[in-house]
PDB file of C-alpha atoms in Angstrom:
ATOM      1  CA  MET A  19     -51.866 -31.108 197.555  1.00 92.00           C
ATOM      2  CA  ILE A  20     -51.254 -27.395 197.527  1.00 95.00           C
ATOM      3  CA  ALA A  21     -49.099 -25.247 195.286  1.00 96.00           C
ATOM      4  CA  CYS A  22     -47.680 -21.969 196.587  1.00 96.00           C
ATOM      5  CA  LYS A  23     -45.852 -19.368 194.545  1.00 97.00           C
ATOM      6  CA  ILE A  24     -43.204 -17.731 196.720  1.00 97.00           C
ATOM      7  CA  THR A  25     -43.491 -13.942 196.540  1.00 97.00           C
ATOM      8  CA  ASN A  26     -40.249 -12.903 198.290  1.00 97.00           C
ATOM      9  CA  LEU A  27     -37.463 -14.906 196.633  1.00 96.00           C
ATOM     10  CA  LYS A  28     -34.600 -13.290 198.553  1.00 96.00           C
ATOM     11  CA  ASN A  29     -36.196 -14.079 201.927  1.00 98.00           C
ATOM     12  CA  PHE A  30     -37.046 -17.631 200.875  1.00 98.00           C
ATOM     13  CA  MET A  31     -33.552 -18.316 199.531  1.00 97.00           C
ATOM     14  CA  SER A  32     -32.086 -17.024 202.778  1.00 97.00           C
ATOM     15  CA  HIS A  33     -34.247 -19.483 204.727  1.00 98.00           C
ATOM     16  CA  LEU A  34     -33.344 -22.279 202.319  1.00 98.00           C
ATOM     17  CA  LEU A  35     -29.588 -21.810 201.860  1.00 97.00           C
ATOM     18  CA  ILE A  36     -28.320 -19.702 204.770  1.00 96.00           C
ATOM     19  CA  GLY A  37     -30.690 -20.120 207.713  1.00 97.00           C
ATOM     20  CA  ASP A  38     -31.679 -23.329 209.429  1.00 97.00           C
ATOM     21  CA  SER A  39     -35.410 -23.338 208.620  1.00 98.00           C
ATOM     22  CA  PHE A  40     -35.272 -26.417 206.387  1.00 98.00           C
ATOM     23  CA  ASP A  41     -32.334 -28.184 208.072  1.00 98.00           C
ATOM     24  CA  SER A  42     -34.298 -30.992 209.718  1.00 97.00           C
ATOM     25  CA  PHE A  43     -35.941 -32.129 206.480  1.00 98.00           C
ATOM     26  CA  TRP A  44     -34.606 -35.202 204.767  1.00 98.00           C
ATOM     27  CA  LEU A  45     -33.379 -34.523 201.233  1.00 98.00           C
ATOM     28  CA  SER A  46     -35.066 -36.951 198.885  1.00 98.00           C
ATOM     29  CA  GLU A  47     -33.435 -35.497 195.777  1.00 98.00           C
ATOM     30  CA  ALA A  48     -31.901 -32.355 194.375  1.00 98.00           C
ATOM     31  CA  THR A  49     -31.312 -31.155 190.833  1.00 98.00           C
ATOM     32  CA  ILE A  50     -29.493 -27.902 190.071  1.00 98.00           C
ATOM     33  CA  THR A  51     -28.922 -26.658 186.532  1.00 97.00           C
ATOM     34  CA  THR A  52     -26.245 -24.058 185.876  1.00 96.00           C
ATOM     35  CA  GLY A  53     -23.706 -24.611 183.091  1.00 94.00           C
ATOM     36  CA  ASN A  54     -24.150 -28.292 183.974  1.00 96.00           C
ATOM     37  CA  THR A  55     -26.871 -30.243 185.698  1.00 97.00           C
ATOM     38  CA  PHE A  56     -26.032 -31.578 189.140  1.00 97.00           C
ATOM     39  CA  THR A  57     -28.170 -34.304 190.662  1.00 98.00           C
ATOM     40  CA  ILE A  58     -28.077 -35.564 194.234  1.00 97.00           C
ATOM     41  CA  ASP A  59     -29.900 -38.648 195.385  1.00 96.00           C
ATOM     42  CA  GLY A  60     -30.490 -38.157 199.091  1.00 96.00           C
ATOM     43  CA  VAL A  61     -30.788 -41.875 199.883  1.00 97.00           C
ATOM     44  CA  LEU A  62     -28.185 -42.997 202.408  1.00 97.00           C
ATOM     45  CA  HIS A  63     -26.107 -46.059 201.541  1.00 96.00           C
ATOM     46  CA  GLN A  64     -26.070 -47.880 204.864  1.00 93.00           C
ATOM     47  CA  GLU A  65     -23.018 -49.989 203.919  1.00 95.00           C
ATOM     48  CA  PHE A  66     -20.906 -46.809 203.793  1.00 96.00           C
ATOM     49  CA  PHE A  67     -21.331 -46.166 207.519  1.00 95.00           C
ATOM     50  CA  SER A  68     -19.675 -47.760 210.521  1.00 96.00           C
ATOM     51  CA  PRO A  69     -21.739 -50.315 212.464  1.00 96.00           C
ATOM     52  CA  GLU A  70     -22.239 -47.731 215.223  1.00 96.00           C
ATOM     53  CA  ALA A  71     -23.469 -45.078 212.799  1.00 96.00           C
ATOM     54  CA  ARG A  72     -25.749 -47.605 211.080  1.00 95.00           C
ATOM     55  CA  GLU A  73     -27.271 -48.472 214.438  1.00 96.00           C
ATOM     56  CA  VAL A  74     -28.060 -44.802 215.096  1.00 94.00           C
ATOM     57  CA  LEU A  75     -29.571 -44.387 211.615  1.00 94.00           C
ATOM     58  CA  GLU A  76     -31.701 -47.501 212.060  1.00 94.00           C
ATOM     59  CA  ARG A  77     -32.893 -46.408 215.501  1.00 92.00           C
ATOM     60  CA  CYS A  78     -34.052 -43.107 213.976  1.00 89.00           C
ATOM     61  CA  HIS A  79     -35.498 -44.886 210.910  1.00 91.00           C
ATOM     62  CA  ARG A  80     -33.304 -42.497 208.897  1.00 94.00           C
ATOM     63  CA  THR A  81     -32.916 -43.384 205.237  1.00 94.00           C
ATOM     64  CA  HIS A  82     -31.968 -40.004 203.729  1.00 97.00           C
ATOM     65  CA  SER A  83     -29.422 -37.237 204.202  1.00 97.00           C
ATOM     66  CA  LEU A  84     -30.504 -34.228 206.198  1.00 97.00           C
ATOM     67  CA  TRP A  85     -30.794 -30.964 204.289  1.00 98.00           C
ATOM     68  CA  LYS A  86     -28.308 -29.382 206.727  1.00 97.00           C
ATOM     69  CA  GLU A  87     -25.731 -31.965 205.591  1.00 97.00           C
ATOM     70  CA  MET A  88     -26.290 -31.377 201.867  1.00 98.00           C
ATOM     71  CA  LYS A  89     -26.997 -27.635 201.955  1.00 98.00           C
ATOM     72  CA  PRO A  90     -23.309 -26.574 201.747  1.00 97.00           C
ATOM     73  CA  PHE A  91     -22.816 -28.585 198.542  1.00 96.00           C
ATOM     74  CA  CYS A  92     -25.965 -27.180 196.958  1.00 97.00           C
ATOM     75  CA  TYR A  93     -25.114 -23.652 198.080  1.00 97.00           C
ATOM     76  CA  SER A  94     -21.657 -23.915 196.515  1.00 96.00           C
ATOM     77  CA  ILE A  95     -23.264 -24.784 193.173  1.00 95.00           C
ATOM     78  CA  ILE A  96     -26.001 -22.126 193.334  1.00 94.00           C
ATOM     79  CA  ARG A  97     -23.972 -19.151 194.550  1.00 91.00           C
ATOM     80  CA  GLY A  98     -22.053 -17.187 191.999  1.00 81.00           C
ATOM     81  CA  LYS A  99     -22.396 -14.345 189.568  1.00 87.00           C
ATOM     82  CA  GLN A 100     -25.173 -16.004 187.591  1.00 91.00           C
ATOM     83  CA  THR A 101     -28.503 -17.307 188.806  1.00 93.00           C
ATOM     84  CA  PRO A 102     -29.060 -21.015 188.127  1.00 96.00           C
ATOM     85  CA  LEU A 103     -31.256 -21.833 185.162  1.00 97.00           C
ATOM     86  CA  GLN A 104     -33.368 -23.952 187.481  1.00 98.00           C
ATOM     87  CA  PHE A 105     -33.298 -26.107 190.566  1.00 98.00           C
ATOM     88  CA  GLN A 106     -35.542 -28.539 192.349  1.00 98.00           C
ATOM     89  CA  PHE A 107     -35.308 -29.840 195.897  1.00 98.00           C
ATOM     90  CA  VAL A 108     -37.592 -32.570 197.144  1.00 98.00           C
ATOM     91  CA  PHE A 109     -37.742 -32.592 200.930  1.00 98.00           C
ATOM     92  CA  ARG A 110     -39.312 -35.262 203.068  1.00 98.00           C
ATOM     93  CA  LEU A 111     -40.495 -35.017 206.649  1.00 97.00           C
ATOM     94  CA  SER A 112     -38.524 -37.351 208.923  1.00 96.00           C
ATOM     95  CA  TYR A 113     -40.042 -40.585 210.168  1.00 94.00           C
ATOM     96  CA  GLU A 114     -40.066 -39.320 213.760  1.00 94.00           C
ATOM     97  CA  LYS A 115     -41.764 -36.012 212.868  1.00 96.00           C
ATOM     98  CA  THR A 116     -44.266 -37.876 210.709  1.00 95.00           C
ATOM     99  CA  ARG A 117     -45.024 -40.246 213.581  1.00 93.00           C
ATOM    100  CA  GLN A 118     -45.437 -37.330 215.978  1.00 95.00           C
ATOM    101  CA  ALA A 119     -47.695 -35.387 213.593  1.00 95.00           C
ATOM    102  CA  LEU A 120     -49.936 -38.417 213.165  1.00 94.00           C
ATOM    103  CA  ALA A 121     -50.135 -38.969 216.927  1.00 93.00           C
ATOM    104  CA  ASP A 122     -50.912 -35.292 217.620  1.00 94.00           C
ATOM    105  CA  SER A 123     -53.539 -35.017 214.895  1.00 94.00           C
ATOM    106  CA  GLY A 124     -55.487 -38.181 215.414  1.00 85.00           C
ATOM    107  CA  VAL A 125     -55.251 -39.054 211.711  1.00 89.00           C
ATOM    108  CA  SER A 126     -55.875 -42.793 211.499  1.00 85.00           C
ATOM    109  CA  VAL A 127     -52.845 -43.761 209.429  1.00 88.00           C
ATOM    110  CA  GLU A 128     -50.017 -45.847 210.860  1.00 87.00           C
ATOM    111  CA  PRO A 129     -46.553 -44.254 210.511  1.00 87.00           C
ATOM    112  CA  ASP A 130     -45.226 -47.341 208.721  1.00 88.00           C
ATOM    113  CA  GLN A 131     -47.896 -46.871 206.033  1.00 91.00           C
ATOM    114  CA  VAL A 132     -46.601 -43.374 205.222  1.00 93.00           C
ATOM    115  CA  GLN A 133     -43.915 -43.576 202.571  1.00 93.00           C
ATOM    116  CA  GLY A 134     -43.394 -39.838 202.671  1.00 95.00           C
ATOM    117  CA  LEU A 135     -44.707 -36.350 203.318  1.00 97.00           C
ATOM    118  CA  PHE A 136     -42.989 -34.296 200.639  1.00 98.00           C
ATOM    119  CA  LEU A 137     -42.290 -30.629 200.003  1.00 98.00           C
ATOM    120  CA  ASN A 138     -41.172 -29.939 196.432  1.00 98.00           C
ATOM    121  CA  ILE A 139     -39.349 -26.665 195.790  1.00 98.00           C
ATOM    122  CA  GLN A 140     -38.874 -25.693 192.151  1.00 98.00           C
ATOM    123  CA  TYR A 141     -37.115 -22.623 190.817  1.00 98.00           C
ATOM    124  CA  ASN A 142     -37.558 -21.828 187.140  1.00 96.00           C
ATOM    125  CA  ALA A 143     -37.719 -18.614 185.129  1.00 92.00           C
ATOM    126  CA  GLY A 144     -37.254 -16.413 188.204  1.00 94.00           C
ATOM    127  CA  GLN A 145     -40.086 -18.010 190.191  1.00 96.00           C
ATOM    128  CA  ILE A 146     -40.228 -20.488 193.070  1.00 97.00           C
ATOM    129  CA  LEU A 147     -43.139 -22.866 193.352  1.00 97.00           C
ATOM    130  CA  CYS A 148     -43.626 -25.083 196.402  1.00 97.00           C
ATOM    131  CA  THR A 149     -45.945 -28.059 196.214  1.00 97.00           C
ATOM    132  CA  THR A 150     -46.862 -30.660 198.795  1.00 97.00           C
ATOM    133  CA  GLY A 151     -47.313 -34.357 198.255  1.00 97.00           C
ATOM    134  CA  THR A 152     -47.997 -37.502 200.224  1.00 96.00           C
ATOM    135  CA  ALA A 153     -47.251 -41.145 199.564  1.00 95.00           C
ATOM    136  CA  VAL A 154     -48.802 -44.060 201.409  1.00 92.00           C
ATOM    137  CA  SER A 155     -48.258 -47.780 200.962  1.00 91.00           C
ATOM    138  CA  SER A 156     -51.906 -48.596 200.277  1.00 84.00           C
ATOM    139  CA  PHE A 157     -54.651 -46.865 198.329  1.00 82.00           C
ATOM    140  CA  THR A 158     -57.127 -44.838 200.336  1.00 77.00           C
ATOM    141  CA  LEU A 159     -59.857 -42.334 199.551  1.00 81.00           C
ATOM    142  CA  ASP A 160     -59.255 -40.668 202.925  1.00 83.00           C
ATOM    143  CA  LYS A 161     -57.581 -37.295 202.373  1.00 90.00           C
ATOM    144  CA  SER A 162     -57.010 -36.478 206.070  1.00 93.00           C
ATOM    145  CA  LEU A 163     -53.254 -37.162 205.850  1.00 95.00           C
ATOM    146  CA  GLU A 164     -52.962 -34.905 202.802  1.00 95.00           C
ATOM    147  CA  ARG A 165     -54.920 -32.121 204.502  1.00 96.00           C
ATOM    148  CA  LEU A 166     -52.805 -32.479 207.655  1.00 97.00           C
ATOM    149  CA  TRP A 167     -49.571 -32.152 205.664  1.00 97.00           C
ATOM    150  CA  ASP A 168     -50.882 -29.151 203.706  1.00 97.00           C
ATOM    151  CA  ARG A 169     -51.770 -27.377 206.978  1.00 96.00           C
ATOM    152  CA  MET A 170     -48.365 -28.212 208.455  1.00 97.00           C
ATOM    153  CA  VAL A 171     -46.541 -26.685 205.470  1.00 97.00           C
ATOM    154  CA  ILE A 172     -48.642 -23.500 205.577  1.00 97.00           C
ATOM    155  CA  GLN A 173     -47.986 -23.205 209.332  1.00 97.00           C
ATOM    156  CA  PHE A 174     -44.284 -23.770 208.657  1.00 98.00           C
ATOM    157  CA  PHE A 175     -44.272 -20.891 206.145  1.00 98.00           C
ATOM    158  CA  HIS A 176     -46.242 -18.565 208.448  1.00 97.00           C
ATOM    159  CA  LYS A 177     -44.041 -19.274 211.460  1.00 97.00           C
ATOM    160  CA  ARG A 178     -40.917 -18.388 209.458  1.00 97.00           C
ATOM    161  CA  GLY A 179     -42.339 -15.378 207.665  1.00 97.00           C
ATOM    162  CA  ILE A 180     -42.177 -17.001 204.234  1.00 97.00           C
ATOM    163  CA  ASP A 181     -44.512 -15.089 201.926  1.00 96.00           C
ATOM    164  CA  TYR A 182     -46.473 -16.862 199.223  1.00 96.00           C
ATOM    165  CA  GLU A 183     -49.259 -16.103 196.824  1.00 92.00           C
ATOM    166  CA  ASP A 184     -52.782 -16.480 198.220  1.00 67.00           C
ATOM    167  CA  GLY A 185     -53.697 -19.340 195.911  1.00 56.00           C
ATOM    168  CA  CYS A 186     -52.584 -21.873 198.522  1.00 49.00           C
TER     169      CYS A 186
END
């Protein structure tokens, strides 16, 4: 796990809410506190969708909303004259991207064992902190999956010009 303090908030917020940098992530959950607290559970309710749409979701192993689908709602809550008191977004790498990362890296974990590769984004008191996390279905002392995910997040930030404090 790594923790990165974002040093250029305006740039980061542009990537998060206006650009498409985070669009392919699944939204695990979101909490935004302004005058009220708004909470979004990103889990898709399969029974809501048509049989055709459910088939597509199942084929992609998709269980959560994409950030690009939920971003307009979150943006509408965040934008305004006053800065939110706080917010937290928990993103999750898609099943397909997780599978591909494992295949490319040679990490000896089966994709079905990975319950999630998470990127937590927290804004509080004028600061944004990003932390990584992993969840697997069985206990292991092997940290290769965690190290792989940490490297992927740092590369993601570098590629997009997202500045963070060196403590990562």
